[in-house]
Amino acid sequence: VSTQSTWGHFLSVYFFSSFAFSSHTMGMIELILNDRLGRKVRVKCDEDDTVGDLKKLVAAQTGTRPEKLRVQKWYNVYKDHITLRDYEIHDGMGLELYYN
């Protein structure tokens, strides 16, 4: 009985810790933003960041003010207050970057 309860405790701790670890690291993604002028910007961010947060990270790398940046994919212009997760933007995706 002692062995079973120890084994059960081990399994519950193992699965809980691996679930907590995977759910924490699963949110970090890397995006590539192409400005079509020869510059590609790689940004690491969280899936729960907003597009406005993404623009701030890009602005820090490019030296352009965030309000002068427009992020889109094909004809979809992404709005600043919506999260990357809501737009279903995933790790490794390429987005288009335009300067207003």
Coordinates of N, CA and C in Angstrom, one line a residue:
V1 N 0.8 -1.2 0.0 CA 0.0 0.0 0.0 C 0.9 1.2 0.0
S2 N 1.9 1.2 0.7 CA 2.9 2.4 0.8 C 3.5 2.7 -0.5
T3 N 3.9 1.6 -1.3 CA 4.5 1.8 -2.6 C 3.5 2.4 -3.6
Q4 N 2.2 2.0 -3.5 CA 1.3 2.5 -4.5 C 1.0 4.0 -4.2
S5 N 0.9 4.4 -2.9 CA 0.6 5.7 -2.6 C 1.8 6.6 -2.9
T6 N 3.0 6.1 -2.8 CA 4.2 6.9 -3.1 C 4.2 7.1 -4.7
W7 N 4.0 6.0 -5.4 CA 4.0 6.0 -6.8 C 2.9 7.0 -7.3
G8 N 1.7 6.9 -6.7 CA 0.6 7.8 -7.1 C 1.0 9.3 -6.9
H9 N 1.6 9.5 -5.7 CA 2.1 10.9 -5.4 C 3.1 11.3 -6.4
F10 N 4.1 10.5 -6.8 CA 5.1 10.8 -7.8 C 4.4 11.2 -9.1
L11 N 3.5 10.4 -9.6 CA 2.8 10.6 -10.8 C 2.1 11.9 -10.8
S12 N 1.3 12.2 -9.7 CA 0.6 13.4 -9.7 C 1.5 14.6 -9.7
V13 N 2.6 14.6 -8.9 CA 3.6 15.7 -8.9 C 4.2 15.8 -10.3
Y14 N 4.6 14.7 -10.9 CA 5.2 14.8 -12.2 C 4.3 15.4 -13.3
F15 N 3.1 14.9 -13.3 CA 2.2 15.4 -14.4 C 1.8 16.9 -14.1
F16 N 1.6 17.3 -12.8 CA 1.3 18.6 -12.5 C 2.5 19.6 -12.9
S17 N 3.7 19.2 -12.5 CA 4.9 20.0 -12.8 C 5.1 20.1 -14.3
S18 N 4.9 19.0 -15.0 CA 5.2 19.1 -16.5 C 4.1 19.9 -17.1
F19 N 2.8 19.8 -16.6 CA 1.8 20.6 -17.2 C 2.0 22.1 -16.9
A20 N 2.4 22.4 -15.7 CA 2.7 23.8 -15.4 C 3.8 24.4 -16.2
F21 N 4.9 23.6 -16.4 CA 6.0 24.0 -17.2 C 5.6 24.2 -18.6
S22 N 4.9 23.3 -19.2 CA 4.6 23.4 -20.6 C 3.6 24.5 -20.9
S23 N 2.7 24.8 -20.0 CA 1.7 25.8 -20.2 C 2.4 27.2 -20.1
H24 N 3.5 27.3 -19.2 CA 4.2 28.5 -19.1 C 5.0 28.8 -20.3
T25 N 5.7 27.8 -20.8 CA 6.7 28.1 -21.9 C 5.9 28.1 -23.3
M26 N 4.7 27.5 -23.3 CA 4.0 27.4 -24.5 C 3.6 28.8 -25.1
G27 N 3.5 29.8 -24.2 CA 3.1 31.2 -24.6 C 4.1 32.0 -25.4
M28 N 5.4 31.6 -25.2 CA 6.5 32.4 -25.9 C 6.6 32.0 -27.3
I29 N 6.6 33.0 -28.2 CA 6.6 32.7 -29.6 C 7.7 33.7 -30.3
E30 N 8.2 33.3 -31.4 CA 9.1 34.2 -32.2 C 8.4 34.5 -33.5
L31 N 8.4 35.7 -33.9 CA 7.7 36.2 -35.1 C 8.8 36.8 -36.0
I32 N 8.6 36.8 -37.3 CA 9.4 37.4 -38.3 C 8.6 38.5 -39.0
L33 N 8.9 39.7 -38.9 CA 8.2 40.8 -39.6 C 9.1 41.3 -40.7
N34 N 8.5 41.3 -41.9 CA 9.2 41.7 -43.1 C 8.6 43.0 -43.6
D35 N 9.5 44.0 -43.8 CA 9.0 45.3 -44.2 C 9.0 45.5 -45.7
R36 N 9.4 44.5 -46.5 CA 9.4 44.5 -47.9 C 10.4 45.5 -48.5
L37 N 11.3 46.0 -47.6 CA 12.3 46.9 -48.1 C 13.7 46.3 -47.8
G38 N 13.7 45.1 -47.5 CA 15.0 44.4 -47.2 C 15.3 44.1 -45.8
R39 N 14.4 44.5 -44.9 CA 14.6 44.4 -43.4 C 13.6 43.3 -42.9
K40 N 14.2 42.3 -42.2 CA 13.4 41.4 -41.5 C 13.7 41.5 -40.0
V41 N 12.7 41.7 -39.2 CA 12.8 41.9 -37.8 C 12.3 40.6 -37.1
R42 N 13.2 40.0 -36.2 CA 12.8 38.9 -35.4 C 12.4 39.3 -34.0
V43 N 11.3 39.0 -33.5 CA 10.8 39.4 -32.2 C 10.3 38.2 -31.4
K44 N 10.8 38.1 -30.2 CA 10.2 37.1 -29.2 C 9.2 37.8 -28.3
C45 N 8.0 37.2 -28.2 CA 7.0 37.8 -27.4 C 6.1 36.7 -26.9
D46 N 5.1 37.1 -26.2 CA 4.1 36.1 -25.6 C 2.8 36.1 -26.4
E47 N 2.2 35.0 -26.5 CA 0.9 34.9 -27.2 C -0.1 35.8 -26.7
D48 N 0.0 36.1 -25.4 CA -1.0 37.0 -24.8 C -0.7 38.5 -24.9
D49 N 0.4 38.8 -25.6 CA 0.7 40.2 -25.8 C -0.3 40.7 -26.9
T50 N -0.5 42.0 -26.8 CA -1.4 42.6 -27.8 C -0.5 43.0 -29.0
V51 N -1.2 43.4 -30.1 CA -0.5 43.8 -31.3 C 0.3 45.1 -31.0
G52 N -0.3 46.0 -30.1 CA 0.4 47.2 -29.7 C 1.7 46.9 -28.9
D53 N 1.7 45.8 -28.1 CA 2.9 45.4 -27.4 C 3.9 44.9 -28.4
L54 N 3.5 44.2 -29.5 CA 4.4 43.7 -30.5 C 5.0 44.9 -31.2
K55 N 4.2 45.9 -31.5 CA 4.7 47.1 -32.2 C 5.8 47.8 -31.3
K56 N 5.6 47.8 -30.0 CA 6.7 48.4 -29.1 C 8.0 47.6 -29.2
L57 N 7.9 46.3 -29.3 CA 9.1 45.5 -29.4 C 9.8 45.7 -30.7
V58 N 9.0 45.8 -31.8 CA 9.6 46.1 -33.1 C 10.2 47.5 -33.1
A59 N 9.5 48.4 -32.5 CA 10.0 49.8 -32.5 C 11.3 49.9 -31.8
A60 N 11.5 49.1 -30.7 CA 12.8 49.1 -30.0 C 13.9 48.6 -30.9
Q61 N 13.7 47.7 -31.8 CA 14.7 47.2 -32.7 C 14.9 48.1 -33.9
T62 N 13.9 48.7 -34.4 CA 14.0 49.5 -35.7 C 14.3 51.0 -35.5
G63 N 13.9 51.5 -34.3 CA 14.1 52.9 -34.0 C 12.9 53.8 -34.6
T64 N 11.9 53.1 -35.0 CA 10.7 53.8 -35.5 C 9.6 53.8 -34.3
R65 N 8.9 54.9 -34.2 CA 7.9 55.0 -33.2 C 6.8 53.9 -33.4
P66 N 6.3 53.3 -32.4 CA 5.2 52.3 -32.5 C 4.0 52.7 -33.3
E67 N 3.6 54.0 -33.0 CA 2.4 54.5 -33.7 C 2.5 54.7 -35.2
K68 N 3.8 54.6 -35.7 CA 4.1 54.8 -37.1 C 4.1 53.4 -37.8
L69 N 3.9 52.3 -37.0 CA 4.0 51.0 -37.6 C 2.6 50.4 -37.8
R70 N 2.5 49.6 -38.9 CA 1.3 48.9 -39.2 C 1.7 47.4 -39.4
V71 N 1.0 46.5 -38.7 CA 1.3 45.1 -38.8 C 0.1 44.4 -39.5
Q72 N 0.4 43.6 -40.5 CA -0.7 43.0 -41.2 C -0.3 41.7 -41.9
K73 N -1.2 40.9 -42.3 CA -1.0 39.6 -43.0 C -2.0 39.6 -44.2
W74 N -1.5 39.6 -45.4 CA -2.3 39.8 -46.6 C -3.0 41.1 -46.5
Y75 N -4.4 41.1 -46.4 CA -5.2 42.3 -46.3 C -5.7 42.5 -45.0
N76 N -5.4 41.7 -44.0 CA -5.8 41.9 -42.6 C -4.9 42.8 -41.9
V77 N -5.4 44.0 -41.5 CA -4.6 44.9 -40.7 C -4.9 44.6 -39.3
Y78 N -3.9 44.3 -38.5 CA -4.1 43.9 -37.1 C -4.2 45.2 -36.2
K79 N -5.2 45.1 -35.3 CA -5.6 46.2 -34.4 C -4.8 46.1 -33.1
D80 N -4.4 47.3 -32.6 CA -3.4 47.3 -31.4 C -4.0 46.6 -30.2
H81 N -5.2 46.7 -29.9 CA -5.8 46.2 -28.6 C -6.1 44.7 -28.6
I82 N -5.9 44.0 -29.7 CA -6.3 42.6 -29.8 C -5.0 41.7 -29.6
T83 N -5.1 40.6 -28.9 CA -4.0 39.8 -28.6 C -3.5 38.9 -29.8
L84 N -2.3 38.5 -29.8 CA -1.8 37.7 -30.8 C -2.5 36.3 -30.8
R85 N -2.8 35.8 -29.6 CA -3.6 34.6 -29.5 C -5.0 34.7 -30.2
D86 N -5.6 35.8 -30.0 CA -6.9 36.0 -30.6 C -6.9 36.1 -32.1
Y87 N -5.8 36.6 -32.7 CA -5.6 36.6 -34.1 C -5.0 35.2 -34.6
E88 N -4.8 34.3 -33.7 CA -4.2 33.0 -34.0 C -2.8 33.1 -34.7
I89 N -2.0 34.0 -34.1 CA -0.7 34.2 -34.6 C 0.2 33.3 -33.8
H90 N 1.0 32.4 -34.4 CA 1.7 31.3 -33.8 C 3.2 31.5 -34.0
D91 N 4.0 30.6 -33.3 CA 5.4 30.7 -33.4 C 5.9 30.4 -34.8
G92 N 6.8 31.3 -35.2 CA 7.4 31.2 -36.5 C 6.7 31.8 -37.6
M93 N 5.6 32.4 -37.4 CA 4.8 33.1 -38.4 C 5.5 34.3 -39.0
G94 N 5.3 34.6 -40.2 CA 5.8 35.8 -40.8 C 4.7 36.8 -41.0
L95 N 4.9 38.0 -40.6 CA 3.9 39.1 -40.7 C 4.5 40.2 -41.6
E96 N 3.7 41.1 -42.1 CA 4.1 42.2 -42.9 C 4.2 43.4 -42.1
L97 N 5.2 44.2 -42.2 CA 5.4 45.5 -41.5 C 5.5 46.6 -42.4
Y98 N 4.6 47.6 -42.2 CA 4.6 48.8 -43.0 C 4.7 50.0 -42.1
Y99 N 5.3 51.1 -42.7 CA 5.5 52.3 -42.0 C 4.5 53.4 -42.5
N100 N 3.8 53.9 -41.5 CA 2.8 54.9 -41.9 C 3.3 56.3 -41.8

